[in-house]
Short mmCIF file of C-alpha atoms in Angstrom, two decimals:
data_model
loop_
_atom_site.label_atom_id
_atom_site.label_comp_id
_atom_site.label_asym_id
_atom_site.label_seq_id
_atom_site.Cartn_x
_atom_site.Cartn_y
_atom_site.Cartn_z
CA MET R 1 -96.87 31.89 -20.31
CA PHE R 2 -98.47 29.41 -22.69
CA ASN R 3 -101.64 30.26 -24.57
CA SER R 4 -102.00 27.24 -26.86
CA THR R 5 -101.14 23.57 -27.32
CA ILE R 6 -100.84 21.27 -30.31
CA LEU R 7 -102.45 18.04 -29.11
CA LYS R 8 -101.36 15.00 -31.14
CA LEU R 9 -104.36 12.69 -31.26
CA THR R 10 -102.74 10.24 -33.65
CA ASN R 11 -99.35 9.00 -34.70
CA VAL R 12 -100.66 7.64 -38.02
CA CYS R 13 -101.73 9.22 -41.29
CA ASN R 14 -103.57 8.28 -44.47
CA LEU R 15 -101.22 10.37 -46.64
CA ASN R 16 -97.46 10.07 -47.11
CA CYS R 17 -96.32 13.63 -47.81
CA SER R 18 -92.63 13.67 -48.67
CA TYR R 19 -91.87 16.77 -46.56
CA CYS R 20 -93.75 15.56 -43.48
CA TYR R 21 -91.76 16.43 -40.35
CA MET R 22 -93.61 13.80 -38.32
CA PHE R 23 -92.74 10.75 -40.42
CA ASN R 24 -90.39 11.56 -43.30
CA LEU R 25 -87.64 13.84 -42.01
CA GLU R 26 -85.08 13.40 -39.24
CA ASP R 27 -87.29 12.77 -36.21
CA GLU R 28 -88.09 9.12 -35.46
CA THR R 29 -90.20 9.62 -32.34
CA HIS R 30 -93.18 8.12 -34.18
CA LYS R 31 -91.46 4.71 -34.19
CA LYS R 32 -91.38 4.56 -30.41
CA ILE R 33 -94.75 5.84 -29.20
CA SER R 34 -98.39 4.80 -29.37
CA LYS R 35 -100.44 5.25 -32.54
CA PHE R 36 -103.32 6.93 -30.72
CA LEU R 37 -103.49 9.23 -27.72
CA PRO R 38 -105.38 7.34 -24.96
CA VAL R 39 -108.61 9.16 -24.21
CA ASN R 40 -107.96 9.15 -20.45
CA ILE R 41 -104.67 11.02 -21.08
CA ALA R 42 -106.51 13.47 -23.35
CA VAL R 43 -109.06 14.13 -20.60
CA GLN R 44 -106.31 14.53 -18.00
CA PHE R 45 -104.65 17.05 -20.30
CA LEU R 46 -107.86 19.10 -20.26
CA ASP R 47 -107.76 19.05 -16.45
CA ARG R 48 -104.19 20.35 -16.68
CA VAL R 49 -105.34 23.14 -18.99
CA GLU R 50 -108.16 24.15 -16.67
CA ASP R 51 -105.78 24.22 -13.69
CA TYR R 52 -103.29 26.30 -15.68
CA MET R 53 -105.96 28.77 -16.77
CA LYS R 54 -107.21 29.10 -13.21
CA LYS R 55 -103.72 29.62 -11.79
CA ASN R 56 -102.78 32.25 -14.39
CA LYS R 57 -106.22 33.86 -14.71
CA LEU R 58 -106.25 33.21 -18.45
CA LYS R 59 -109.37 34.29 -20.33
CA SER R 60 -108.92 31.81 -23.16
CA TYR R 61 -106.74 28.92 -24.30
CA SER R 62 -106.36 27.38 -27.76
CA ILE R 63 -106.00 23.67 -28.47
CA ILE R 64 -105.09 22.53 -31.98
CA LEU R 65 -105.99 18.88 -32.62
CA HIS R 66 -103.23 17.43 -34.72
CA GLY R 67 -101.39 14.29 -35.76
CA GLY R 68 -100.52 12.42 -37.96
CA GLU R 69 -104.06 12.78 -39.16
CA PRO R 70 -106.30 13.68 -36.18
CA SER R 71 -109.57 12.69 -37.86
CA LEU R 72 -108.41 9.03 -37.60
CA TRP R 73 -108.81 9.16 -33.79
CA PRO R 74 -111.73 6.95 -32.70
CA ILE R 75 -115.13 8.66 -32.77
CA LYS R 76 -115.88 7.43 -29.24
CA SER R 77 -112.71 9.18 -28.03
CA PHE R 78 -113.79 12.43 -29.69
CA LYS R 79 -117.15 12.21 -27.89
CA VAL R 80 -115.52 11.84 -24.48
CA PHE R 81 -113.00 14.59 -25.20
CA PHE R 82 -115.51 17.12 -26.54
CA ASN R 83 -117.89 16.48 -23.64
CA LYS R 84 -115.06 17.22 -21.21
CA VAL R 85 -114.24 20.44 -23.08
CA GLU R 86 -117.87 21.51 -22.85
CA THR R 87 -117.92 20.79 -19.11
CA ILE R 88 -114.91 23.06 -18.62
CA ARG R 89 -116.44 25.75 -20.82
CA LYS R 90 -119.57 25.73 -18.69
CA ARG R 91 -117.39 26.52 -15.69
CA GLY R 92 -116.44 29.77 -17.41
CA TYR R 93 -113.19 28.83 -19.17
CA LYS R 94 -112.99 29.73 -22.84
CA ILE R 95 -111.31 26.87 -24.69
CA LYS R 96 -110.91 27.36 -28.45
CA LEU R 97 -110.71 24.16 -30.48
CA SER R 98 -109.40 23.70 -34.00
CA MET R 99 -108.33 20.66 -35.99
CA GLN R 100 -105.63 20.54 -38.67
CA THR R 101 -106.64 17.88 -41.19
CA ASN R 102 -105.52 16.78 -44.62
CA GLY R 103 -109.19 16.58 -45.61
CA PHE R 104 -108.64 13.22 -47.28
CA VAL R 105 -111.37 11.39 -45.34
CA ILE R 106 -113.62 13.01 -42.73
CA LYS R 107 -116.55 11.15 -41.21
CA ARG R 108 -119.94 12.87 -41.20
CA GLU R 109 -120.37 12.04 -37.52
CA LEU R 110 -117.15 13.87 -36.69
CA LEU R 111 -118.22 16.89 -38.75
CA ASP R 112 -121.48 17.05 -36.80
CA MET R 113 -119.53 17.04 -33.55
CA CYS R 114 -117.26 19.81 -34.84
CA VAL R 115 -120.35 21.92 -35.46
CA GLU R 116 -121.83 21.09 -32.05
CA TYR R 117 -118.65 21.77 -30.09
CA LYS R 118 -117.44 24.73 -32.15
CA VAL R 119 -114.34 23.13 -33.66
CA SER R 120 -112.89 24.85 -36.74
CA LEU R 121 -111.06 22.92 -39.44
CA GLY R 122 -107.81 23.91 -41.10
CA ILE R 123 -107.30 21.91 -44.30
CA SER R 124 -103.87 21.34 -45.86
CA LEU R 125 -103.65 21.80 -49.62
CA ASP R 126 -100.51 23.08 -51.32
CA GLY R 127 -101.80 24.50 -54.58
CA PRO R 128 -103.33 23.33 -57.86
CA LYS R 129 -103.21 19.63 -58.67
CA ASN R 130 -99.80 19.67 -60.36
CA VAL R 131 -98.24 21.47 -57.36
CA ASN R 132 -100.05 19.72 -54.52
CA ASP R 133 -99.59 16.22 -55.96
CA THR R 134 -95.82 16.64 -56.20
CA TYR R 135 -95.54 16.06 -52.45
CA ARG R 136 -98.96 15.31 -50.95
CA VAL R 137 -99.56 11.71 -52.01
CA ASP R 138 -101.06 8.55 -50.54
CA PHE R 139 -99.07 5.42 -49.73
CA LYS R 140 -99.40 4.21 -53.32
CA GLY R 141 -97.88 7.45 -54.61
CA LYS R 142 -101.21 8.71 -55.95
CA GLY R 143 -101.92 12.43 -55.67
CA SER R 144 -104.45 13.66 -53.11
CA TYR R 145 -105.71 16.85 -54.78
CA ASN R 146 -108.84 15.62 -56.56
CA LYS R 147 -110.21 13.88 -53.49
CA ILE R 148 -109.48 16.76 -51.11
CA ILE R 149 -110.95 19.50 -53.31
CA LYS R 150 -114.03 17.31 -53.83
CA ASN R 151 -114.35 16.87 -50.07
CA ILE R 152 -114.07 20.63 -49.48
CA ASN R 153 -116.85 21.29 -51.99
CA ASN R 154 -118.97 18.55 -50.40
CA LEU R 155 -118.46 20.04 -46.94
CA ILE R 156 -119.74 23.37 -48.19
CA SER R 157 -122.71 21.89 -50.07
CA LEU R 158 -123.70 19.89 -46.97
CA GLY R 159 -123.67 23.01 -44.79
CA TYR R 160 -120.32 22.54 -43.04
CA GLY R 161 -118.61 25.49 -44.72
CA LYS R 162 -118.84 27.60 -41.58
CA ILE R 163 -116.43 25.33 -39.68
CA ILE R 164 -113.69 25.56 -42.32
CA GLY R 165 -111.23 28.00 -40.82
CA GLY R 166 -108.97 28.11 -43.85
CA ILE R 167 -106.52 26.37 -46.16
CA LEU R 168 -102.87 25.89 -45.14
CA ILE R 169 -100.41 26.00 -48.02
CA VAL R 170 -96.81 24.84 -47.71
CA VAL R 171 -95.02 26.97 -50.30
CA ASN R 172 -93.20 25.42 -53.24
CA PRO R 173 -90.86 28.15 -54.53
CA LEU R 174 -90.60 26.44 -57.91
CA SER R 175 -94.32 26.92 -58.52
CA ASP R 176 -95.64 29.93 -60.44
CA PRO R 177 -96.58 32.49 -57.74
CA ILE R 178 -99.18 34.24 -59.90
CA LYS R 179 -100.83 30.94 -60.81
CA ILE R 180 -100.98 30.10 -57.11
CA LEU R 181 -102.75 33.40 -56.40
CA ASN R 182 -105.14 32.77 -59.29
CA TRP R 183 -105.85 29.34 -57.83
CA ILE R 184 -106.50 30.83 -54.38
CA GLU R 185 -109.04 33.21 -55.93
CA ARG R 186 -110.92 30.23 -57.39
CA LEU R 187 -110.95 28.19 -54.18
CA PRO R 188 -114.33 27.58 -52.54
CA VAL R 189 -112.67 28.87 -49.34
CA GLN R 190 -110.52 31.95 -49.96
CA LYS R 191 -109.07 32.18 -46.47
CA VAL R 192 -105.54 30.80 -46.60
CA ASP R 193 -102.16 30.90 -44.94
CA LEU R 194 -98.87 30.61 -46.80
CA LEU R 195 -96.27 28.76 -44.75
CA TRP R 196 -92.52 29.17 -44.71
CA PRO R 197 -90.77 25.79 -44.94
CA ILE R 198 -89.94 23.96 -41.74
CA GLU R 199 -87.34 21.55 -43.15
CA TYR R 200 -84.36 23.88 -43.64
CA SER R 201 -81.60 24.12 -41.04
CA TYR R 202 -77.81 24.13 -40.87
CA ASN R 203 -78.09 20.41 -41.63
CA ASN R 204 -80.23 21.07 -44.72
CA LEU R 205 -79.28 24.28 -46.50
CA PRO R 206 -81.78 25.66 -49.03
CA TRP R 207 -79.17 26.52 -51.68
CA VAL R 208 -77.80 22.99 -51.51
CA LYS R 209 -81.25 21.50 -52.04
CA PHE R 210 -81.77 23.64 -55.14
CA LYS R 211 -78.24 22.87 -56.40
CA ARG R 212 -76.95 26.42 -56.20
CA ASN R 213 -74.02 27.98 -54.41
CA GLU R 214 -74.60 30.32 -51.48
CA LYS R 215 -73.65 33.51 -53.36
CA SER R 216 -76.06 32.73 -56.18
CA TYR R 217 -78.83 32.01 -53.69
CA MET R 218 -78.10 35.22 -51.77
CA ASN R 219 -78.67 37.26 -54.94
CA GLN R 220 -81.86 35.43 -55.87
CA PRO R 221 -83.32 33.70 -52.80
CA LEU R 222 -86.10 31.44 -54.06
CA TYR R 223 -88.53 31.73 -51.17
CA GLY R 224 -88.05 35.45 -50.68
CA VAL R 225 -88.64 36.16 -54.37
CA TRP R 226 -91.67 33.85 -54.47
CA PHE R 227 -93.33 35.36 -51.41
CA PHE R 228 -92.82 38.90 -52.63
CA LYS R 229 -94.28 38.21 -56.07
CA VAL R 230 -97.44 36.89 -54.45
CA PHE R 231 -97.58 39.74 -51.93
CA GLU R 232 -97.11 42.39 -54.62
CA GLU R 233 -99.83 40.94 -56.84
CA TRP R 234 -102.19 40.34 -53.89
CA LEU R 235 -101.81 43.97 -52.81
CA LYS R 236 -102.32 45.18 -56.37
CA ARG R 237 -105.53 43.20 -56.88
CA ASP R 238 -106.95 44.42 -53.57
CA ASN R 239 -109.56 41.67 -53.52
CA PRO R 240 -111.28 41.71 -50.09
CA GLU R 241 -112.53 38.17 -50.68
CA VAL R 242 -108.98 36.79 -50.56
CA TYR R 243 -107.62 36.66 -47.03
CA ILE R 244 -103.97 35.58 -46.76
CA ARG R 245 -103.22 35.47 -43.05
CA TYR R 246 -99.47 35.99 -43.26
CA PHE R 247 -99.84 39.07 -45.46
CA ASN R 248 -102.61 40.54 -43.33
CA GLU R 249 -100.45 40.16 -40.24
CA ILE R 250 -97.55 41.91 -42.00
CA LEU R 251 -99.80 44.88 -42.83
CA HIS R 252 -101.12 44.84 -39.28
CA TYR R 253 -97.55 45.01 -37.98
CA TYR R 254 -96.50 47.85 -40.29
CA PHE R 255 -99.46 49.95 -39.22
CA GLY R 256 -98.75 49.60 -35.52
CA GLY R 257 -100.52 46.41 -34.54
CA LYS R 258 -99.16 44.24 -31.77
CA ARG R 259 -100.53 40.81 -32.69
CA HIS R 260 -98.60 38.64 -35.10
CA THR R 261 -98.29 35.11 -36.42
CA ASP R 262 -95.56 32.77 -35.25
CA ASN R 263 -93.33 33.42 -38.28
CA ILE R 264 -92.91 37.18 -37.94
CA VAL R 265 -91.44 39.23 -35.07
CA ASN R 266 -90.35 35.97 -33.37
CA ASP R 267 -90.24 37.55 -29.92
CA THR R 268 -91.89 34.66 -28.09
CA LEU R 269 -92.94 31.05 -28.59
CA ASN R 270 -95.78 30.34 -26.20
CA MET R 271 -97.07 27.10 -27.67
CA PHE R 272 -96.11 23.50 -26.92
CA VAL R 273 -96.95 19.99 -28.13
CA VAL R 274 -98.42 16.99 -26.37
CA ASN R 275 -97.62 13.74 -28.17
CA THR R 276 -99.61 10.50 -28.17
CA ASP R 277 -97.70 9.10 -25.18
CA GLY R 278 -98.59 12.14 -23.08
CA ASN R 279 -95.13 13.71 -23.33
CA TYR R 280 -94.94 17.49 -23.15
CA GLU R 281 -92.82 18.34 -26.17
CA TYR R 282 -91.19 21.43 -27.58
CA HIS R 283 -92.74 22.82 -30.74
CA ASP R 284 -92.80 20.81 -33.99
CA TYR R 285 -90.36 23.41 -35.34
CA PHE R 286 -87.62 21.38 -33.66
CA ARG R 287 -88.65 18.03 -35.11
CA ALA R 288 -87.32 18.35 -38.67
CA PHE R 289 -83.58 18.94 -38.20
CA SER R 290 -82.61 16.14 -35.81
CA ASN R 291 -84.01 13.08 -34.09
CA GLY R 292 -85.68 13.39 -30.68
CA LYS R 293 -85.08 17.12 -30.10
CA THR R 294 -88.69 17.86 -29.14
CA ARG R 295 -88.77 15.36 -26.28
CA THR R 296 -88.70 16.39 -22.62
CA ARG R 297 -88.81 14.70 -19.21
CA PHE R 298 -92.35 15.93 -18.54
CA TYR R 299 -95.52 13.84 -18.95
CA ILE R 300 -99.21 14.65 -18.52
CA GLU R 301 -99.73 11.97 -15.88
CA GLU R 302 -96.91 13.25 -13.69
CA SER R 303 -96.50 16.97 -14.34
CA SER R 304 -98.64 20.06 -14.55
CA ILE R 305 -98.28 22.59 -17.35
CA SER R 306 -96.70 24.90 -14.79
CA ASP R 307 -94.08 22.24 -14.07
CA PHE R 308 -93.22 22.11 -17.77
CA GLU R 309 -93.25 25.91 -17.93
CA SER R 310 -90.29 25.94 -15.53
CA ASP R 311 -88.11 24.10 -18.06
CA GLU R 312 -85.01 26.15 -18.92
CA LEU R 313 -85.52 25.97 -22.67
CA VAL R 314 -89.21 26.87 -22.37
CA GLN R 315 -88.20 30.01 -20.50
CA LYS R 316 -85.93 30.91 -23.40
CA PHE R 317 -88.78 30.35 -25.84
CA PHE R 318 -90.93 32.78 -23.85
CA ASN R 319 -88.19 35.42 -24.23
CA LEU R 320 -86.94 34.89 -27.77
CA SER R 321 -86.32 38.60 -28.26
CA SER R 322 -83.42 38.27 -25.80
CA TYR R 323 -81.80 35.63 -28.02
CA LYS R 324 -81.82 37.42 -31.34
CA PRO R 325 -78.78 36.47 -33.47
CA LYS R 326 -75.90 38.96 -33.33
CA GLU R 327 -76.00 39.40 -37.11
CA CYS R 328 -79.49 40.90 -36.72
CA GLU R 329 -78.47 43.80 -34.46
CA ASN R 330 -77.97 46.33 -37.25
CA CYS R 331 -80.51 44.94 -39.69
CA ASP R 332 -83.27 47.34 -40.75
CA PHE R 333 -85.81 44.53 -40.64
CA SER R 334 -84.94 42.81 -37.39
CA GLY R 335 -88.17 44.11 -35.84
CA ILE R 336 -90.49 42.26 -38.18
CA CYS R 337 -88.11 39.36 -38.85
CA GLY R 338 -86.96 38.89 -35.26
CA GLY R 339 -84.00 36.78 -36.27
CA GLY R 340 -85.90 34.60 -38.70
CA PHE R 341 -88.36 31.74 -38.60
CA LEU R 342 -87.09 29.42 -35.85
CA PRO R 343 -86.59 26.15 -37.76
CA GLY R 344 -83.95 27.81 -39.93
CA ARG R 345 -81.78 28.61 -36.88
CA MET R 346 -81.19 24.98 -35.94
CA ASP R 347 -78.03 22.91 -36.33
CA ASP R 348 -77.48 19.71 -34.34
CA HIS R 349 -79.04 21.44 -31.34
CA ILE R 350 -81.85 23.85 -30.58
CA SER R 351 -79.79 26.96 -31.30
CA ILE R 352 -82.24 29.83 -31.06
CA ASN R 353 -79.58 32.53 -31.22
CA LYS R 354 -78.13 31.51 -34.59
CA LYS R 355 -78.78 33.35 -37.84
CA SER R 356 -81.43 31.61 -39.94
CA VAL R 357 -80.34 29.77 -43.07
CA LEU R 358 -83.32 31.49 -44.71
CA CYS R 359 -81.93 34.91 -43.81
CA TYR R 360 -81.39 35.79 -47.47
CA ASP R 361 -85.05 35.00 -48.16
CA HIS R 362 -86.35 36.92 -45.16
CA PHE R 363 -84.18 39.94 -45.89
CA TYR R 364 -85.17 40.07 -49.56
CA PHE R 365 -88.86 39.69 -48.81
CA TYR R 366 -89.11 42.26 -46.00
CA ARG R 367 -86.92 44.76 -47.87
CA LYS R 368 -89.12 44.53 -50.95
CA VAL R 369 -92.33 44.71 -48.87
CA ASN R 370 -90.98 47.76 -47.05
CA GLU R 371 -90.11 49.49 -50.34
CA LEU R 372 -93.50 48.68 -51.83
CA LEU R 373 -95.47 49.92 -48.83
CA LEU R 374 -93.42 53.13 -48.64
CA SER R 375 -94.06 53.78 -52.32
CA LYS R 376 -97.80 53.23 -51.79
CA LEU R 377 -97.83 55.65 -48.85
CA SER R 378 -95.91 58.33 -50.77
CA LEU R 379 -98.38 58.11 -53.64
CA THR R 380 -101.32 58.69 -51.28
CA ALA R 381 -99.68 61.32 -49.07
#
């Protein structure tokens, strides 16, 4: 069953990031739907969540406020929405709220509401200025780094640091991995997540983008090498102040833990999207490779979450472990990899049982992590 939803409050943004899967890749849904989620639809969605929690006896449910840039949603709409959330919470339903923002402009009034209604902020920032400003720019092509880092420091100085849940970093494999780790250690918030790219698929092969042939890429997969260099150095430094979610979840997995992020194990996908027209959509993972692949026939006004749950593809998402690619059957790392991060399995269709085009990267990374952890254990045995 579902345990979280990405709720698209806006279909507009104040940045123009070149890799943005909402506006700058294959999907053109944004051209056809409303710029802002109507507040009455947002409130009706909360009713749907409460009904779903009641029906399935769920103890908690997570809602990630997203966009576009969600902080551009009208303040009056936030007030109505948050008040409705609080009403449901008082009836005994635990609803966790977070907001994924670019941190470019955040109104003080909205920050106060985030404190009052227990909303955490995830802030997107891809590295030091020279790395971040390669892709994360405004509509005049000007880099966003200076303004965002200033805003983060201001949030902390004004007492809002406690609502910053962490920094999300889309990895650039051409950046210096050690310099990125050094930068993370200097951040005012040292809780981060390193994200595998969402844009690669059978329609956009990573070795083609980096002007290499497949054999060359197989021997030196850029993302796999980059991730391992950071992991190795992070483990070596053993700095408890630096929390990298992806790496912590890997260690948790290797030492018997059952929880995991959505880019390891890949045994289930129990999250969905609601767009600004109230459409229940498949995950944003399926937005980058082709136009319109996230769209469904289900809408908030007409269908419950349980109705959407009955969708054939949703049922496959719930049971991803049954659709692991055949090439993974004899792989030593299929348990932690689970067939690879889902976006990389796509071609012209949602093909969840295809080998990921980032397989070389995944295999390299998990093999090197496994070797490193085994060597550490043998030294301490």
